[in-house]
C-alpha cells in the first residue's frame, strides 16, 4: 500500500508556510536522504518519490512546529504593504530590515519608487560613478530611487551613494542572492559585518518586503547551456515565480539557453512580456546586447501604461508570482546577434575547458566577452541599463497614477476587454514613453508646523492677574495649529484660490502629530509631503509644540517650545526628491530648520530651477542663513543668487547682517564686484529721501544694500510703518526706463556693466491703520504667503506688496494665525499679478 500524506501534517505545513521555508514538488524531486535507513530506490519511481516525500515532510513538520515563532516573523504578512496596519509586525521587521525615511514615506503614499540592485555597482566593472548616475536618472524622470544592499550585515532599502562607494572599496563585499541574505544578516547579528551586493533575486526579495513594486536592472539570469544536465539555473528565475515584483531588464545574455529560460519561467508562473519599442506584431525576446534573440516573446506590451496596468491587475488579483518586462537595447547601442554569436561560443568553450562553473561561470564569460569585443559589450551594457531604468521609472510613475485616489483604474473599458497579446496595432502605432509626473505645485513651502497651546490665567475671585509659581492655576486653555511654514503655506493656499501649494514638514507619530495632520487636511492643504517620524528611529521625532502661559491681561509670562524635530533631524533624500517631483516655481524655506538643512533646501531649489524665498522666523534663527560655510553648500551671489527673496523684520535684518559680516560673507571679491556696480558713494541723503531719517540712522537701508548680492530682493517688514522694498534691477529691467518708477531708483550702474542695471528702493506705507488688533500672530507669515502666491503667477514684487499688506491686515483682525478670509483676495492677487 502506498503511503499517504497525513491530513494533520498537511495542515501544519500550510499554517507554517513562509518565504523562509518553501517546499516544492515536481517529477524531478531530489532529496538527500542517504542517512535514512527508510530511504530506498525502487524501479517504481512514483513510489520512491512519494515515500521520500513523506519522510521529508515528517521532518519538516517537526521543524515547523519548533520554529513557529521564528517563521511567523518572516511570513508574507511581514511585508510593508501588509503590516502597515500592524505596528507590532512593523516593529519586528525594522529590527532586521532598514528602510530609509524617504522610501518608507514614498511607499506609504504610493509614490513612484524604483528598486535598483547593488551587485552591478559593487563589482566595480562599470565604474564607481554608476550608482550616482542611476540615482540621478530615476529622480530626473519623476521617480524615487531605492538601491538595495546588505550594508554592514544589515539589509537596507535606500542605500546612499556614499555607502555604495564604501562597499566598492571593501574587497570583502560579496554577492548576495536569496540564499545568502540570512547568512549575512546572521553574521552581522554576531558582530561580523559583511557587505553584500544584492542580485536580482536578493533585490526582489527585499524590495517586496519594503513594499516596492517595480525594479529596473540590466539583464536576467537564466538557464545555462547544458542546464538540463548541470541544473545550473539562476535563482533569479525561481524568485520570479514566487515574489510579486515587476522586473524590467534587457532579456537574458546570449550565452544562456534562452528557450529553456522562457520555458522555466512559464512553469514558474512568471509573466514575460517584451516592449515593442516601435515595432509591430510579435517581437523577439531580447538577448541583452542584441535586440533580437531569434526566440519570440510570449507576449508584447506597447506602452509603460499597459505594463503598469498589468502590475496593478496582478496585485488586485492576488497573484504572488513576479513579472518580467523585457526592454530591448536601442538600435544605436545594440550589437547584432550574428556578431555576438562567435565570441559567445568562444567564451563559453573556454569557460568549460578551464572549469568555470556555478557562480564563477558568468563572471568569467562576461570578462572574456569584454576582451573579445574590445569593450563594446561594456558600452552596450551601460546603455541598456540606462534605458531600462528610465523605462522602469516611467512604469512606476504610471502605476503611481493608477494607485492614486480618484484615478481611473481601467480607462474606458474593463480589464477583461484588454488582454495582453501580440495582435498587431494599427499602422503608425508606436511606443509612447510616459512623461514624468506633471508639476503638482507652483509653490512648495518647507517649514515648521506646531501645536500651539495658549494658557490664559483666569482667576476672577482674587483680583490677581498674574499666575502663581509652584501651584496649579485656573486658566482658559486653547489649542491651535501654528508654525511659520504652516502659516505661510495656508496663506499662499487661500490667496491662490485653494490650489497649487504643497507643504513639506515633519510631525511625530503621536497624538499631536495626528492633530496637526487632521487640521491641515481639513484646510484643503496638500499634506502628501509631510513626514511622520517614528520615535524608535528618531528619538527627537516629537511633533513640535509651543506652550504660552499668559497673565490675566493676555500678556506673555512664560513660554516653552519644543522644536527639536526640525533642528535635530538631518535633511533626507526624500526632500530632494519631493522638490524634483513637484518642480515648483517658488520654494519658500523658513528658518526653523537647522543651518545645514536650510542650505540643503536651498540647493534642492537651485537644482530644480525654483526661485527660493527665505522667511527668517526670528532674530536668532535668521542667522542660520549666514552661518559659517564649512562643509555646507555655498550661497551663490548675483546674478546666480541662491536666494531670490527674503522677508525679515528690522530685528531679523540686523541679525542676518551681523552674521554675514562676522562669518566673512562680505569678504569675497565677487561680493565686492556687485556692491561696486551699485555706485553707492554718498548715498545717505538718498536713503533719507527714499525712507526716513529714523530708518537710515537705524542702518536699515545700508544693511539691505550689503545683503543684496546674496538676496537680490529684500522686503523689510516695518510693522505700522509699512514695508521697505530693496532690490537689484537687472540691466534690462523696464523700471529703469519708466518715468513713474524714476523716484524709486536709488542708483544706476554704468551702462557697460554686463548684468547690474541699478538699485530699486521703495517704502510702501501701510494700506490701513488697524486700531482694534485681535492678534499679531502670523501677520508676517501671511504677508509672505500672499506675496509669493502672486509671484508664482508671474506678478512683479512691487505690484504685489499692497495686496500682501491687505492680507496681513485681515490676519491682524483675526483670532486665527492666518485669516480664513484670505480667499477673498484671490481675485485681487490675480489682477495684481497681471499688471
PDB file of N, CA and C in Angstrom, residues 510-567:
ATOM      1  N   UNK A 510       2.548  60.713  16.981  1.00  0.00           N
ATOM      2  CA  UNK A 510       1.991  60.912  18.315  1.00  0.00           C
ATOM      3  C   UNK A 510       0.648  61.627  18.199  1.00  0.00           C
ATOM      4  N   UNK A 511       0.017  61.859  19.338  1.00  0.00           N
ATOM      5  CA  UNK A 511      -1.311  62.491  19.340  1.00  0.00           C
ATOM      6  C   UNK A 511      -1.248  63.868  18.701  1.00  0.00           C
ATOM      7  N   UNK A 512      -0.212  64.646  19.047  1.00  0.00           N
ATOM      8  CA  UNK A 512      -0.083  65.985  18.467  1.00  0.00           C
ATOM      9  C   UNK A 512       0.080  65.924  16.954  1.00  0.00           C
ATOM     10  N   UNK A 513       0.843  64.939  16.476  1.00  0.00           N
ATOM     11  CA  UNK A 513       1.036  64.795  15.038  1.00  0.00           C
ATOM     12  C   UNK A 513      -0.250  64.478  14.312  1.00  0.00           C
ATOM     13  N   UNK A 514      -1.059  63.588  14.883  1.00  0.00           N
ATOM     14  CA  UNK A 514      -2.347  63.254  14.264  1.00  0.00           C
ATOM     15  C   UNK A 514      -3.267  64.479  14.258  1.00  0.00           C
ATOM     16  N   UNK A 515      -3.185  65.283  15.319  1.00  0.00           N
ATOM     17  CA  UNK A 515      -3.996  66.508  15.382  1.00  0.00           C
ATOM     18  C   UNK A 515      -3.600  67.471  14.270  1.00  0.00           C
ATOM     19  N   UNK A 516      -2.292  67.627  14.074  1.00  0.00           N
ATOM     20  CA  UNK A 516      -1.790  68.521  13.030  1.00  0.00           C
ATOM     21  C   UNK A 516      -2.276  68.069  11.656  1.00  0.00           C
ATOM     22  N   UNK A 517      -2.113  66.796  11.352  1.00  0.00           N
ATOM     23  CA  UNK A 517      -2.494  66.288  10.029  1.00  0.00           C
ATOM     24  C   UNK A 517      -3.988  66.444   9.774  1.00  0.00           C
ATOM     25  N   UNK A 518      -4.776  66.164  10.801  1.00  0.00           N
ATOM     26  CA  UNK A 518      -6.231  66.307  10.650  1.00  0.00           C
ATOM     27  C   UNK A 518      -6.602  67.748  10.332  1.00  0.00           C
ATOM     28  N   UNK A 519      -5.964  68.689  11.031  1.00  0.00           N
ATOM     29  CA  UNK A 519      -6.253  70.108  10.811  1.00  0.00           C
ATOM     30  C   UNK A 519      -5.839  70.557   9.416  1.00  0.00           C
ATOM     31  N   UNK A 520      -4.648  70.147   8.984  1.00  0.00           N
ATOM     32  CA  UNK A 520      -4.162  70.567   7.667  1.00  0.00           C
ATOM     33  C   UNK A 520      -5.012  69.993   6.548  1.00  0.00           C
ATOM     34  N   UNK A 521      -5.403  68.731   6.702  1.00  0.00           N
ATOM     35  CA  UNK A 521      -6.253  68.108   5.679  1.00  0.00           C
ATOM     36  C   UNK A 521      -7.605  68.794   5.607  1.00  0.00           C
ATOM     37  N   UNK A 522      -8.121  69.211   6.770  1.00  0.00           N
ATOM     38  CA  UNK A 522      -9.406  69.912   6.789  1.00  0.00           C
ATOM     39  C   UNK A 522      -9.321  71.253   6.071  1.00  0.00           C
ATOM     40  N   UNK A 523      -8.124  71.859   6.076  1.00  0.00           N
ATOM     41  CA  UNK A 523      -7.958  73.155   5.400  1.00  0.00           C
ATOM     42  C   UNK A 523      -7.828  73.006   3.893  1.00  0.00           C
ATOM     43  N   UNK A 524      -7.688  71.765   3.421  1.00  0.00           N
ATOM     44  CA  UNK A 524      -7.549  71.525   1.992  1.00  0.00           C
ATOM     45  C   UNK A 524      -6.122  71.594   1.492  1.00  0.00           C
ATOM     46  N   UNK A 525      -5.160  71.756   2.401  1.00  0.00           N
ATOM     47  CA  UNK A 525      -3.762  71.865   2.021  1.00  0.00           C
ATOM     48  C   UNK A 525      -3.205  70.489   1.669  1.00  0.00           C
ATOM     49  N   UNK A 526      -2.337  70.432   0.663  1.00  0.00           N
ATOM     50  CA  UNK A 526      -1.699  69.178   0.257  1.00  0.00           C
ATOM     51  C   UNK A 526      -0.706  68.751   1.338  1.00  0.00           C
ATOM     52  N   UNK A 527      -0.972  67.623   1.999  1.00  0.00           N
ATOM     53  CA  UNK A 527      -0.121  67.145   3.093  1.00  0.00           C
ATOM     54  C   UNK A 527       0.674  65.902   2.698  1.00  0.00           C
ATOM     55  N   UNK A 528       0.716  65.575   1.423  1.00  0.00           N
ATOM     56  CA  UNK A 528       1.374  64.336   0.996  1.00  0.00           C
ATOM     57  C   UNK A 528       2.869  64.346   1.270  1.00  0.00           C
ATOM     58  N   UNK A 529       3.460  65.513   1.477  1.00  0.00           N
ATOM     59  CA  UNK A 529       4.905  65.581   1.706  1.00  0.00           C
ATOM     60  C   UNK A 529       5.259  65.903   3.152  1.00  0.00           C
ATOM     61  N   UNK A 530       4.325  65.663   4.052  1.00  0.00           N
ATOM     62  CA  UNK A 530       4.629  65.805   5.475  1.00  0.00           C
ATOM     63  C   UNK A 530       5.102  64.459   5.999  1.00  0.00           C
ATOM     64  N   UNK A 531       6.309  64.416   6.531  1.00  0.00           N
ATOM     65  CA  UNK A 531       6.883  63.169   7.028  1.00  0.00           C
ATOM     66  C   UNK A 531       6.427  62.917   8.461  1.00  0.00           C
ATOM     67  N   UNK A 532       6.034  61.678   8.728  1.00  0.00           N
ATOM     68  CA  UNK A 532       5.689  61.267  10.088  1.00  0.00           C
ATOM     69  C   UNK A 532       6.839  60.406  10.605  1.00  0.00           C
ATOM     70  N   UNK A 533       7.514  60.873  11.658  1.00  0.00           N
ATOM     71  CA  UNK A 533       8.707  60.197  12.160  1.00  0.00           C
ATOM     72  C   UNK A 533       8.355  59.222  13.274  1.00  0.00           C
ATOM     73  N   UNK A 534       8.946  58.047  13.184  1.00  0.00           N
ATOM     74  CA  UNK A 534       8.770  57.022  14.200  1.00  0.00           C
ATOM     75  C   UNK A 534       9.732  57.295  15.362  1.00  0.00           C
ATOM     76  N   UNK A 535       9.216  57.265  16.586  1.00  0.00           N
ATOM     77  CA  UNK A 535      10.040  57.601  17.748  1.00  0.00           C
ATOM     78  C   UNK A 535      11.202  56.641  17.935  1.00  0.00           C
ATOM     79  N   UNK A 536      11.019  55.382  17.533  1.00  0.00           N
ATOM     80  CA  UNK A 536      12.090  54.412  17.745  1.00  0.00           C
ATOM     81  C   UNK A 536      13.298  54.725  16.871  1.00  0.00           C
ATOM     82  N   UNK A 537      13.049  55.183  15.661  1.00  0.00           N
ATOM     83  CA  UNK A 537      14.147  55.519  14.757  1.00  0.00           C
ATOM     84  C   UNK A 537      14.597  56.961  14.915  1.00  0.00           C
ATOM     85  N   UNK A 538      13.722  57.823  15.432  1.00  0.00           N
ATOM     86  CA  UNK A 538      14.025  59.254  15.575  1.00  0.00           C
ATOM     87  C   UNK A 538      13.664  59.702  16.993  1.00  0.00           C
ATOM     88  N   UNK A 539      14.602  59.564  17.940  1.00  0.00           N
ATOM     89  CA  UNK A 539      14.305  59.934  19.334  1.00  0.00           C
ATOM     90  C   UNK A 539      13.840  61.378  19.489  1.00  0.00           C
ATOM     91  N   UNK A 540      14.295  62.257  18.589  1.00  0.00           N
ATOM     92  CA  UNK A 540      13.863  63.659  18.642  1.00  0.00           C
ATOM     93  C   UNK A 540      12.725  63.912  17.661  1.00  0.00           C
ATOM     94  N   UNK A 541      11.934  62.890  17.414  1.00  0.00           N
ATOM     95  CA  UNK A 541      10.870  62.993  16.418  1.00  0.00           C
ATOM     96  C   UNK A 541       9.522  63.366  16.991  1.00  0.00           C
ATOM     97  N   UNK A 542       9.505  64.123  18.072  1.00  0.00           N
ATOM     98  CA  UNK A 542       8.235  64.582  18.640  1.00  0.00           C
ATOM     99  C   UNK A 542       7.654  65.716  17.804  1.00  0.00           C
ATOM    100  N   UNK A 543       6.348  65.723  17.663  1.00  0.00           N
ATOM    101  CA  UNK A 543       5.694  66.840  16.978  1.00  0.00           C
ATOM    102  C   UNK A 543       6.000  68.139  17.716  1.00  0.00           C
ATOM    103  N   UNK A 544       6.337  69.175  16.961  1.00  0.00           N
ATOM    104  CA  UNK A 544       6.673  70.462  17.572  1.00  0.00           C
ATOM    105  C   UNK A 544       5.468  71.021  18.328  1.00  0.00           C
ATOM    106  N   UNK A 545       5.750  71.578  19.507  1.00  0.00           N
ATOM    107  CA  UNK A 545       4.687  72.194  20.309  1.00  0.00           C
ATOM    108  C   UNK A 545       5.210  73.465  20.969  1.00  0.00           C
ATOM    109  N   UNK A 546       4.303  74.396  21.139  1.00  0.00           N
ATOM    110  CA  UNK A 546       4.629  75.673  21.779  1.00  0.00           C
ATOM    111  C   UNK A 546       3.554  75.954  22.822  1.00  0.00           C
ATOM    112  N   UNK A 547       3.993  76.202  24.044  1.00  0.00           N
ATOM    113  CA  UNK A 547       3.065  76.459  25.138  1.00  0.00           C
ATOM    114  C   UNK A 547       3.322  77.867  25.673  1.00  0.00           C
ATOM    115  N   UNK A 548       2.313  78.720  25.630  1.00  0.00           N
ATOM    116  CA  UNK A 548       2.421  80.087  26.132  1.00  0.00           C
ATOM    117  C   UNK A 548       1.562  80.233  27.378  1.00  0.00           C
ATOM    118  N   UNK A 549       2.148  80.720  28.470  1.00  0.00           N
ATOM    119  CA  UNK A 549       1.412  80.999  29.706  1.00  0.00           C
ATOM    120  C   UNK A 549       1.256  82.505  29.804  1.00  0.00           C
ATOM    121  N   UNK A 550       0.020  82.972  29.763  1.00  0.00           N
ATOM    122  CA  UNK A 550      -0.273  84.401  29.767  1.00  0.00           C
ATOM    123  C   UNK A 550      -0.943  84.814  31.068  1.00  0.00           C
ATOM    124  N   UNK A 551      -0.798  86.081  31.432  1.00  0.00           N
ATOM    125  CA  UNK A 551      -1.478  86.574  32.635  1.00  0.00           C
ATOM    126  C   UNK A 551      -2.923  86.935  32.312  1.00  0.00           C
ATOM    127  N   UNK A 552      -3.583  87.525  33.259  1.00  0.00           N
ATOM    128  CA  UNK A 552      -4.994  87.855  33.067  1.00  0.00           C
ATOM    129  C   UNK A 552      -5.235  88.865  31.977  1.00  0.00           C
ATOM    130  N   UNK A 553      -4.213  89.613  31.593  1.00  0.00           N
ATOM    131  CA  UNK A 553      -4.341  90.594  30.510  1.00  0.00           C
ATOM    132  C   UNK A 553      -3.874  90.022  29.162  1.00  0.00           C
ATOM    133  N   UNK A 554      -3.589  88.729  29.158  1.00  0.00           N
ATOM    134  CA  UNK A 554      -3.129  88.011  27.971  1.00  0.00           C
ATOM    135  C   UNK A 554      -1.738  88.436  27.522  1.00  0.00           C
ATOM    136  N   UNK A 555      -0.970  88.974  28.476  1.00  0.00           N
ATOM    137  CA  UNK A 555       0.432  89.264  28.193  1.00  0.00           C
ATOM    138  C   UNK A 555       1.272  88.052  28.581  1.00  0.00           C
ATOM    139  N   UNK A 556       2.289  87.771  27.775  1.00  0.00           N
ATOM    140  CA  UNK A 556       3.095  86.574  27.982  1.00  0.00           C
ATOM    141  C   UNK A 556       3.874  86.644  29.287  1.00  0.00           C
ATOM    142  N   UNK A 557       3.775  85.570  30.075  1.00  0.00           N
ATOM    143  CA  UNK A 557       4.546  85.426  31.306  1.00  0.00           C
ATOM    144  C   UNK A 557       5.688  84.432  31.107  1.00  0.00           C
ATOM    145  N   UNK A 558       5.377  83.334  30.451  1.00  0.00           N
ATOM    146  CA  UNK A 558       6.350  82.265  30.244  1.00  0.00           C
ATOM    147  C   UNK A 558       5.959  81.462  29.014  1.00  0.00           C
ATOM    148  N   UNK A 559       6.954  81.036  28.275  1.00  0.00           N
ATOM    149  CA  UNK A 559       6.680  80.189  27.108  1.00  0.00           C
ATOM    150  C   UNK A 559       7.673  79.035  27.073  1.00  0.00           C
ATOM    151  N   UNK A 560       7.194  77.892  26.587  1.00  0.00           N
ATOM    152  CA  UNK A 560       8.036  76.710  26.420  1.00  0.00           C
ATOM    153  C   UNK A 560       7.849  76.215  24.984  1.00  0.00           C
ATOM    154  N   UNK A 561       8.960  75.926  24.315  1.00  0.00           N
ATOM    155  CA  UNK A 561       8.883  75.480  22.925  1.00  0.00           C
ATOM    156  C   UNK A 561       9.712  74.221  22.740  1.00  0.00           C
ATOM    157  N   UNK A 562       9.150  73.262  22.037  1.00  0.00           N
ATOM    158  CA  UNK A 562       9.865  72.036  21.666  1.00  0.00           C
ATOM    159  C   UNK A 562       9.850  71.940  20.138  1.00  0.00           C
ATOM    160  N   UNK A 563      10.929  72.403  19.519  1.00  0.00           N
ATOM    161  CA  UNK A 563      11.030  72.427  18.060  1.00  0.00           C
ATOM    162  C   UNK A 563      12.173  71.538  17.566  1.00  0.00           C
ATOM    163  N   UNK A 564      12.607  70.605  18.408  1.00  0.00           N
ATOM    164  CA  UNK A 564      13.778  69.785  18.063  1.00  0.00           C
ATOM    165  C   UNK A 564      13.581  68.933  16.821  1.00  0.00           C
ATOM    166  N   UNK A 565      12.351  68.644  16.491  1.00  0.00           N
ATOM    167  CA  UNK A 565      12.104  67.807  15.313  1.00  0.00           C
ATOM    168  C   UNK A 565      12.692  68.437  14.055  1.00  0.00           C
ATOM    169  N   UNK A 566      12.786  69.769  14.034  1.00  0.00           N
ATOM    170  CA  UNK A 566      13.314  70.457  12.854  1.00  0.00           C
ATOM    171  C   UNK A 566      14.815  70.706  12.929  1.00  0.00           C
ATOM    172  N   UNK A 567      15.356  70.784  14.139  1.00  0.00           N
ATOM    173  CA  UNK A 567      16.783  71.080  14.266  1.00  0.00           C
ATOM    174  C   UNK A 567      17.638  69.845  14.483  1.00  0.00           C
TER     175      UNK A 567
END
